[in-house]
PDB file of C-alpha atoms in Angstrom:
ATOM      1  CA  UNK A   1     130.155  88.610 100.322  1.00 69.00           C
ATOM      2  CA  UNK A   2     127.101  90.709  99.281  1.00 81.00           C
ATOM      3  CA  UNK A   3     123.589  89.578 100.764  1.00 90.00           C
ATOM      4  CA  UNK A   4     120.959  90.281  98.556  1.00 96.00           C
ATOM      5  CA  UNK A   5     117.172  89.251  99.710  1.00 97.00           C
ATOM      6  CA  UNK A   6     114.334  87.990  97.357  1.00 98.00           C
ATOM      7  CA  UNK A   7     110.435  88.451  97.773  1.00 98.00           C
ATOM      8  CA  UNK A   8     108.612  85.616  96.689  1.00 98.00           C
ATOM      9  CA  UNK A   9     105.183  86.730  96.501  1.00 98.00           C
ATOM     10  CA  UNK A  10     102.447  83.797  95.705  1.00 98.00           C
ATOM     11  CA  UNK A  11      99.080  84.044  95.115  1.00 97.00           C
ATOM     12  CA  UNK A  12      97.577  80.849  95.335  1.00 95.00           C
ATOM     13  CA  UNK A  13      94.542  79.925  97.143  1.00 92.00           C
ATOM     14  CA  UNK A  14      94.559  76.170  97.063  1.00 88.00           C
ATOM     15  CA  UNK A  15      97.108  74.179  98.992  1.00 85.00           C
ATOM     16  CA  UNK A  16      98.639  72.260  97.649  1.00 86.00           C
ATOM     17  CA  UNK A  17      99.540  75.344  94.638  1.00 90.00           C
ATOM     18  CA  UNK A  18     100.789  75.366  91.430  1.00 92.00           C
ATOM     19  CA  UNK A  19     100.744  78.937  92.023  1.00 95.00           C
ATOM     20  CA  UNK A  20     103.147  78.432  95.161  1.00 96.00           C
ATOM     21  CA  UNK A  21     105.107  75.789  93.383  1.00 95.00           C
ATOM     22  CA  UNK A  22     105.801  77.851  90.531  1.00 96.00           C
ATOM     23  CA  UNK A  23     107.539  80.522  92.720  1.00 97.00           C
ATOM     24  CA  UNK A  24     109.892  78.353  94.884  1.00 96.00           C
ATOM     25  CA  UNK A  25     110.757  77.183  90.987  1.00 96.00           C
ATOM     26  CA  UNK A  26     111.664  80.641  89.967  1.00 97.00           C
ATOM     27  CA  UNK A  27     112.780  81.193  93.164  1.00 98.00           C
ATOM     28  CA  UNK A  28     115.249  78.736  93.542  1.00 97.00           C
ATOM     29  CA  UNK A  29     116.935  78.639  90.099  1.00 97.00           C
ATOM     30  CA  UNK A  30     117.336  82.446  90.849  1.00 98.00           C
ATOM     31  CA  UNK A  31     118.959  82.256  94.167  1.00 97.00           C
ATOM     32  CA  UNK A  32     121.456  79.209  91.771  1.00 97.00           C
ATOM     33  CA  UNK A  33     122.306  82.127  89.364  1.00 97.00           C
ATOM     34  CA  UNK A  34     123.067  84.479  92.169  1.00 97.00           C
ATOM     35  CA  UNK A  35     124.983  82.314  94.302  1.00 96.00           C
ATOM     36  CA  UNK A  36     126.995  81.401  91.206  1.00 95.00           C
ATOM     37  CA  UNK A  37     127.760  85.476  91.033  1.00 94.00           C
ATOM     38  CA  UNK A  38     129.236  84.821  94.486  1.00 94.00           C
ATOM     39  CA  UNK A  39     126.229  86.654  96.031  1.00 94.00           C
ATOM     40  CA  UNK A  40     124.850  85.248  99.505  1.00 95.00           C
ATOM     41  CA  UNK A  41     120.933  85.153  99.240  1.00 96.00           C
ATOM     42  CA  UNK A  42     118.085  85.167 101.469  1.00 97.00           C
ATOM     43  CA  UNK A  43     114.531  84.559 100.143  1.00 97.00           C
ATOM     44  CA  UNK A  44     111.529  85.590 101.748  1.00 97.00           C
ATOM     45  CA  UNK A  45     108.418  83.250 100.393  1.00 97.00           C
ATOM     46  CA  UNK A  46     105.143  85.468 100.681  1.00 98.00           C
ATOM     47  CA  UNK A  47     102.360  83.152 100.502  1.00 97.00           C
ATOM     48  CA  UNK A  48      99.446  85.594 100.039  1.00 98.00           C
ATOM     49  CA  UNK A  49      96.617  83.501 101.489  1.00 97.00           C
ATOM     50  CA  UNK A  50      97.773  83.347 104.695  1.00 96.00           C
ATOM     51  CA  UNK A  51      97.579  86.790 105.131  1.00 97.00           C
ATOM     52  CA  UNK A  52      93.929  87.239 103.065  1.00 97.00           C
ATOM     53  CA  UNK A  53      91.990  89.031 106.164  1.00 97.00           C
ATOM     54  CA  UNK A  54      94.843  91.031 106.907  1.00 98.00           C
ATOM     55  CA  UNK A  55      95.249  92.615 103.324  1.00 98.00           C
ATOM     56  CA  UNK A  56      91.230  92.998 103.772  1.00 97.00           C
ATOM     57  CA  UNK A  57      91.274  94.616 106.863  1.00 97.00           C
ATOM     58  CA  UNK A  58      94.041  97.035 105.712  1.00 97.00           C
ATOM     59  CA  UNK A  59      92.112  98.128 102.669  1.00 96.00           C
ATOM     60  CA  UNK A  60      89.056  99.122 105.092  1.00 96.00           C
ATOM     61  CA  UNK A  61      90.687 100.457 107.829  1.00 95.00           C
ATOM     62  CA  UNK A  62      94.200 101.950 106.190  1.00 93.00           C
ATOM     63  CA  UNK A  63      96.388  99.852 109.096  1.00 94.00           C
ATOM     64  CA  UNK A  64      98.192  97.290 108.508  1.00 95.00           C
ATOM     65  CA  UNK A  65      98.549  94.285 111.351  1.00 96.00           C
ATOM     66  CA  UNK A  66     101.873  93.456 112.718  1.00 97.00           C
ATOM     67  CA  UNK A  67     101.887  90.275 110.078  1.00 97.00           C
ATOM     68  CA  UNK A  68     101.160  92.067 107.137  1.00 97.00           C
ATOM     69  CA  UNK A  69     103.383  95.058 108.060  1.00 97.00           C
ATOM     70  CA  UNK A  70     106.909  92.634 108.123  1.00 97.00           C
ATOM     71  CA  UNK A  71     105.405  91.474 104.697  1.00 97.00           C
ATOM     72  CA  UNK A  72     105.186  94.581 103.419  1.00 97.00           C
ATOM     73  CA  UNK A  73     108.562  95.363 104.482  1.00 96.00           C
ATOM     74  CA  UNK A  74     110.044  92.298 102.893  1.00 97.00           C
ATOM     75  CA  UNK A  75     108.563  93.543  99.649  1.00 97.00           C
ATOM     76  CA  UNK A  76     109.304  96.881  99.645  1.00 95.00           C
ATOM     77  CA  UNK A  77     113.156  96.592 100.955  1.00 95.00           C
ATOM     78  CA  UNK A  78     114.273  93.530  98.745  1.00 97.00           C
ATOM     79  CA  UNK A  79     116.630  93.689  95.965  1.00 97.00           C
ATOM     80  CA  UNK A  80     114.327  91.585  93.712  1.00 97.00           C
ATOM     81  CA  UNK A  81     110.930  89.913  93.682  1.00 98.00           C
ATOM     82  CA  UNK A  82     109.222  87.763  92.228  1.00 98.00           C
ATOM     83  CA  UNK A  83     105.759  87.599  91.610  1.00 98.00           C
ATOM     84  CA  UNK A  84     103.294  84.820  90.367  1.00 98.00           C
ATOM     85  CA  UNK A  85      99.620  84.995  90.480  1.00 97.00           C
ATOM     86  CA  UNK A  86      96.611  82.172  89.528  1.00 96.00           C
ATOM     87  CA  UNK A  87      94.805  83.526  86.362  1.00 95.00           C
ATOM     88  CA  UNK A  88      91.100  83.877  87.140  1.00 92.00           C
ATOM     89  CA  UNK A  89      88.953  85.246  84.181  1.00 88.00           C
ATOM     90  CA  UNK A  90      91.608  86.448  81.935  1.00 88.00           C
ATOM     91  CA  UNK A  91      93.472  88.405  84.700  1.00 94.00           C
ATOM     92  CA  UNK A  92      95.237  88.362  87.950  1.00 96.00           C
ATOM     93  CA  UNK A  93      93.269  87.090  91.207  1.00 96.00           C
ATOM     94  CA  UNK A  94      91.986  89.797  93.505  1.00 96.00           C
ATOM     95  CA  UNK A  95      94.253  88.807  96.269  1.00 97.00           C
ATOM     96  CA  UNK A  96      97.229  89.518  94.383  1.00 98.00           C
ATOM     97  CA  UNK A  97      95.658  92.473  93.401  1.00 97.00           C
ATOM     98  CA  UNK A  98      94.726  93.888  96.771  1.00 97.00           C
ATOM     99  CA  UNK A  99      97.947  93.265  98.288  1.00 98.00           C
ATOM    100  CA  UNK A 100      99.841  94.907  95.444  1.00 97.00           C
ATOM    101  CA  UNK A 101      97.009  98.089  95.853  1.00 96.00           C
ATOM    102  CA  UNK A 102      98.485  97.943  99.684  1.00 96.00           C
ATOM    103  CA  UNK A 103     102.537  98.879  97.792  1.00 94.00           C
ATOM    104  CA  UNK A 104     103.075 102.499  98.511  1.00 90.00           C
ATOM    105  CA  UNK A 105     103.202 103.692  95.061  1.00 82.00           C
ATOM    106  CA  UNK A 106     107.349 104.858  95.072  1.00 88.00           C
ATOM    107  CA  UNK A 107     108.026 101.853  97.160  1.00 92.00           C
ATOM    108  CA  UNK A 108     109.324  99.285  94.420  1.00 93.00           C
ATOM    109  CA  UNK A 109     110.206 101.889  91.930  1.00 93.00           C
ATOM    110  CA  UNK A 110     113.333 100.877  90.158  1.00 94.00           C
ATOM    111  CA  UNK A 111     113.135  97.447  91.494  1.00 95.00           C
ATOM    112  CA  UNK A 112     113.517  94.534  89.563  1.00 97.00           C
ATOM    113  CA  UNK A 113     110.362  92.080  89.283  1.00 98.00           C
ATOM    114  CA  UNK A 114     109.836  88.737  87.576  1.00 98.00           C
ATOM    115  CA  UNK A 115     106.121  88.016  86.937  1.00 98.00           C
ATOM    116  CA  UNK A 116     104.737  84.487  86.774  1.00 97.00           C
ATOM    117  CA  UNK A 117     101.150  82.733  86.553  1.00 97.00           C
ATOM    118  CA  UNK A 118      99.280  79.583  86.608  1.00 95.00           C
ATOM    119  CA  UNK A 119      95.997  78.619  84.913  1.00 92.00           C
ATOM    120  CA  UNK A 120      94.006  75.759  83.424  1.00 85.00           C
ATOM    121  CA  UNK A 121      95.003  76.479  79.782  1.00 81.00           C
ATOM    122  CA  UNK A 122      97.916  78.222  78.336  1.00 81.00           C
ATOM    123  CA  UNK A 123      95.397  80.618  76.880  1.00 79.00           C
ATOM    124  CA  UNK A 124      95.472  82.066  79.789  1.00 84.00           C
ATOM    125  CA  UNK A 125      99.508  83.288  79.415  1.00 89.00           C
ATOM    126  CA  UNK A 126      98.096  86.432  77.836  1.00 91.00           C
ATOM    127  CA  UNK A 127      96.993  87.507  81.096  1.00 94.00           C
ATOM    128  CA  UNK A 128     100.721  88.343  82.430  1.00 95.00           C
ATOM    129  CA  UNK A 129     101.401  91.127  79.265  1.00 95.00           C
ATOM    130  CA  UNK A 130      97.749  92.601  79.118  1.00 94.00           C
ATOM    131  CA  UNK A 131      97.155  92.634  83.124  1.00 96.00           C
ATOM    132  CA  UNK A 132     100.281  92.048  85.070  1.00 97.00           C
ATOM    133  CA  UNK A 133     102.504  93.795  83.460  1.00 97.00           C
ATOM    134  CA  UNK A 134     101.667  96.861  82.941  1.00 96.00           C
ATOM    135  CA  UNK A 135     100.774  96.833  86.595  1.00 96.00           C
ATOM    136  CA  UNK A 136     104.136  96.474  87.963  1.00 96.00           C
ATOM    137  CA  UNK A 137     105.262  99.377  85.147  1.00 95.00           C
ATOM    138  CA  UNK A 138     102.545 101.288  86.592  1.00 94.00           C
ATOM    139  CA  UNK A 139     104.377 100.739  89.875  1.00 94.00           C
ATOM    140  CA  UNK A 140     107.848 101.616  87.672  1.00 95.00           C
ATOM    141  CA  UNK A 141     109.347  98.292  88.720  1.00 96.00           C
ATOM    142  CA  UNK A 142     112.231  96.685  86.009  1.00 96.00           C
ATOM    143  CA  UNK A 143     109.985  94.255  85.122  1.00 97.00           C
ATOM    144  CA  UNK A 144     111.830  91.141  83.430  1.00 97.00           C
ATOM    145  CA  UNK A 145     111.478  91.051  79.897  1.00 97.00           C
ATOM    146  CA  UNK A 146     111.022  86.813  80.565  1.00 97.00           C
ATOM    147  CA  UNK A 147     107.517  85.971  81.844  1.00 97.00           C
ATOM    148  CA  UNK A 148     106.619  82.417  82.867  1.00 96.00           C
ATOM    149  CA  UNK A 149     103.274  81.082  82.475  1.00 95.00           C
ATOM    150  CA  UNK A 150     102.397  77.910  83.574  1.00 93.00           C
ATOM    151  CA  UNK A 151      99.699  75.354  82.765  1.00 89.00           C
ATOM    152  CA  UNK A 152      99.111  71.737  84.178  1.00 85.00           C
ATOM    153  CA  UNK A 153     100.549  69.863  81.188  1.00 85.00           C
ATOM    154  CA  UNK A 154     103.774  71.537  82.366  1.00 81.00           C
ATOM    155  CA  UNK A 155     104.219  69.586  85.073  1.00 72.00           C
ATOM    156  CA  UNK A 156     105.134  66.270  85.883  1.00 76.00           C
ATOM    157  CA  UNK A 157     105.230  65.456  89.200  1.00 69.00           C
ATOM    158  CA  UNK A 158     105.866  68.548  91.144  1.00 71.00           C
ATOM    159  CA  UNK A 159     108.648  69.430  88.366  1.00 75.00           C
ATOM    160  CA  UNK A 160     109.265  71.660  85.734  1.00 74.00           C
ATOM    161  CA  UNK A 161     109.466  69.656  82.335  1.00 73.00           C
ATOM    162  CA  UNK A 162     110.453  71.247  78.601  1.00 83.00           C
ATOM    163  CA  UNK A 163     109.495  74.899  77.445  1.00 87.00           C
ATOM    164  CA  UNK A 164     108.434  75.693  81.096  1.00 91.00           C
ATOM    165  CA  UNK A 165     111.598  74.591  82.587  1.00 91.00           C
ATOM    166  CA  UNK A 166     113.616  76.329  79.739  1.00 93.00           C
ATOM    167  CA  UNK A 167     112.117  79.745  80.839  1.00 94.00           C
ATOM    168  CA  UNK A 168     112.510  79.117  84.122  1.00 96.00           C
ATOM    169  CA  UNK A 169     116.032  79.341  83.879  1.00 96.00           C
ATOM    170  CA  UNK A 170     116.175  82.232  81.189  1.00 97.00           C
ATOM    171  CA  UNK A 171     113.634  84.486  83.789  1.00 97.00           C
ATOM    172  CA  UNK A 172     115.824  83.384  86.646  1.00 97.00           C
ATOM    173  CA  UNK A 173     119.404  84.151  84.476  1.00 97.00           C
ATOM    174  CA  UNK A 174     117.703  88.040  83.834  1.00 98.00           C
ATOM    175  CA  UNK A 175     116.317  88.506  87.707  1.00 98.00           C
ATOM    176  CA  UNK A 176     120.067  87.549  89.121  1.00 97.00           C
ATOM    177  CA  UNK A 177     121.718  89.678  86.394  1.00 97.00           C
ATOM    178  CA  UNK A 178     119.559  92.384  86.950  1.00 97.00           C
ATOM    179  CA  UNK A 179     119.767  91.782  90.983  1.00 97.00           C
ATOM    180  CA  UNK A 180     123.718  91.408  90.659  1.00 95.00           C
ATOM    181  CA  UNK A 181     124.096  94.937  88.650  1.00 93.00           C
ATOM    182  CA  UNK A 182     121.938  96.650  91.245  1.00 89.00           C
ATOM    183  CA  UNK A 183     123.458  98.334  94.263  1.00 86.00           C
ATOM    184  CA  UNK A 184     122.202  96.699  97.640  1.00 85.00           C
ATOM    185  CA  UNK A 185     118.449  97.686  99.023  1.00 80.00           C
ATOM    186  CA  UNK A 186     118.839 100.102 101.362  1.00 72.00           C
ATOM    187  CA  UNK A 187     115.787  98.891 103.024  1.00 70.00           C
ATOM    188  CA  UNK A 188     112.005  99.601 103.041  1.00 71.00           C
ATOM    189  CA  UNK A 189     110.765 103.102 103.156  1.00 58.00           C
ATOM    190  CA  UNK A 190     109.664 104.681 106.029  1.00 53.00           C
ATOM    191  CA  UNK A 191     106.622 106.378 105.069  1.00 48.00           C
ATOM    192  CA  UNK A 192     107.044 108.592 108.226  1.00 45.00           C
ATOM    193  CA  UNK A 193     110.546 109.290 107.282  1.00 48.00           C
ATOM    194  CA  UNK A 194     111.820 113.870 107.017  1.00 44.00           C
ATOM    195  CA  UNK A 195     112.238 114.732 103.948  1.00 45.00           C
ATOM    196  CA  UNK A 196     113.792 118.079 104.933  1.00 49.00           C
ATOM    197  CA  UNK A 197     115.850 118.670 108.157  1.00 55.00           C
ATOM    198  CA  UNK A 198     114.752 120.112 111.695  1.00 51.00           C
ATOM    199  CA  UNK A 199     116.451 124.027 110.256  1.00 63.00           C
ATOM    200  CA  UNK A 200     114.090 123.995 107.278  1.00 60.00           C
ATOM    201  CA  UNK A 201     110.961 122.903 109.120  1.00 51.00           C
ATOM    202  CA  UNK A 202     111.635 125.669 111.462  1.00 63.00           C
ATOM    203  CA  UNK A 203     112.039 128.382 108.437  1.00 63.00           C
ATOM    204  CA  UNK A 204     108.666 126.907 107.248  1.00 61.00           C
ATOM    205  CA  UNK A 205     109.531 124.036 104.631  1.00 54.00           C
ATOM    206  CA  UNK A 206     111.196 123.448 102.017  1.00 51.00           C
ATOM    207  CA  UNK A 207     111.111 127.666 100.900  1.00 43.00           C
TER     208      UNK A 207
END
């Protein structure tokens, strides 16, 4: 049985989060769809403001701590991810921003991403196709062609209820097909990693 691993990055800031809640949604009904694929899943949920200094720190200093590095990792070396930010004047928050500014550029290239976000109106849903979109493509992720926006009338006591729930499950059915199609992550990138071997070094590169 294939294991396939899932980054569930959230951006929230409040606890508890809609933010957060909406990504253990997506989450969830995606690890269903895989599992009914026969794929074995493991998620890793990334829950962004617990690692707010660190992300800080690494922007001023270029290092990332210990922490932030294994989050990094998860991101970079899973099969899929899933992303969902709070809106905050018309675009994503700057947490989700700086963390995403922290992804080596080639890191999630090819990768399939699901993008989600909360707000206080669903005016706000225009945010994920004018800001967090083009992002990711920017990043040259597979971003889903489902994006799920969620405002407070779509809840009902912690769950999903009508339109949201219905995309929900269509964003979750395109991450697990797109996840299932994909060969296995080899891993994260090792930034540090030869690109040519020990012979060509010596004959001065890649020449």
């Amino acid at each position: 049985m294939t294991v396939r691993t899932l980054a569930v990055v959230s951006a929230g800031l409040s606890q508890p989060s809609s933010t957060r809640l909406l990504a253990d949604q997506l989450a969830a009904a995606t690890r269903d769809e895989l599992v009914g694929y026969g794929e074995q899943v493991t998620l890793h949920p990334i829950e962004l403001r617990e690692h707010a200094h660190d992300i800080v720190n690494h922007l001023l200093t270029g290092f990332p701590s210990e922490p932030l590095r294994q989050v990094l990792e998860q991101v970079t070396g899973a099969d899929g991810l899933i992303a969902v930010t709070p809106i905050f004047n018309a675009s994503y928050s700057g947490l989700f921003k700086s963390f995403f500014d922290l992804v080596d550029a080639d890191a999630v290239g090819g990768r399939p991403v699901l993008i989600g976000a909360t707000g206080g109106t669903a005016r706000h849903s225009l945010a994920l196709e004018h800001a967090i979109r083009p992002m990711f493509t920017y990043l040259r992720a597979v971003v889903l062609p489902t994006a799920v926006f969620a405002a407070p009338e779509d809840w009902s006591g912690g769950t999903a209820q009508g339109v949201l729930r219905t995309r929900i499950a269509r964003a979750a059915e395109e991450l697990a097909g797109q996840v299932h199609r994909s060969a296995p992550s080899s891993g994260p990138v090792d930034p540090f990693a030869l690109t040519t071997d020990f012979e060509q070094l010596l004959r001065g590169g890649d020449a």
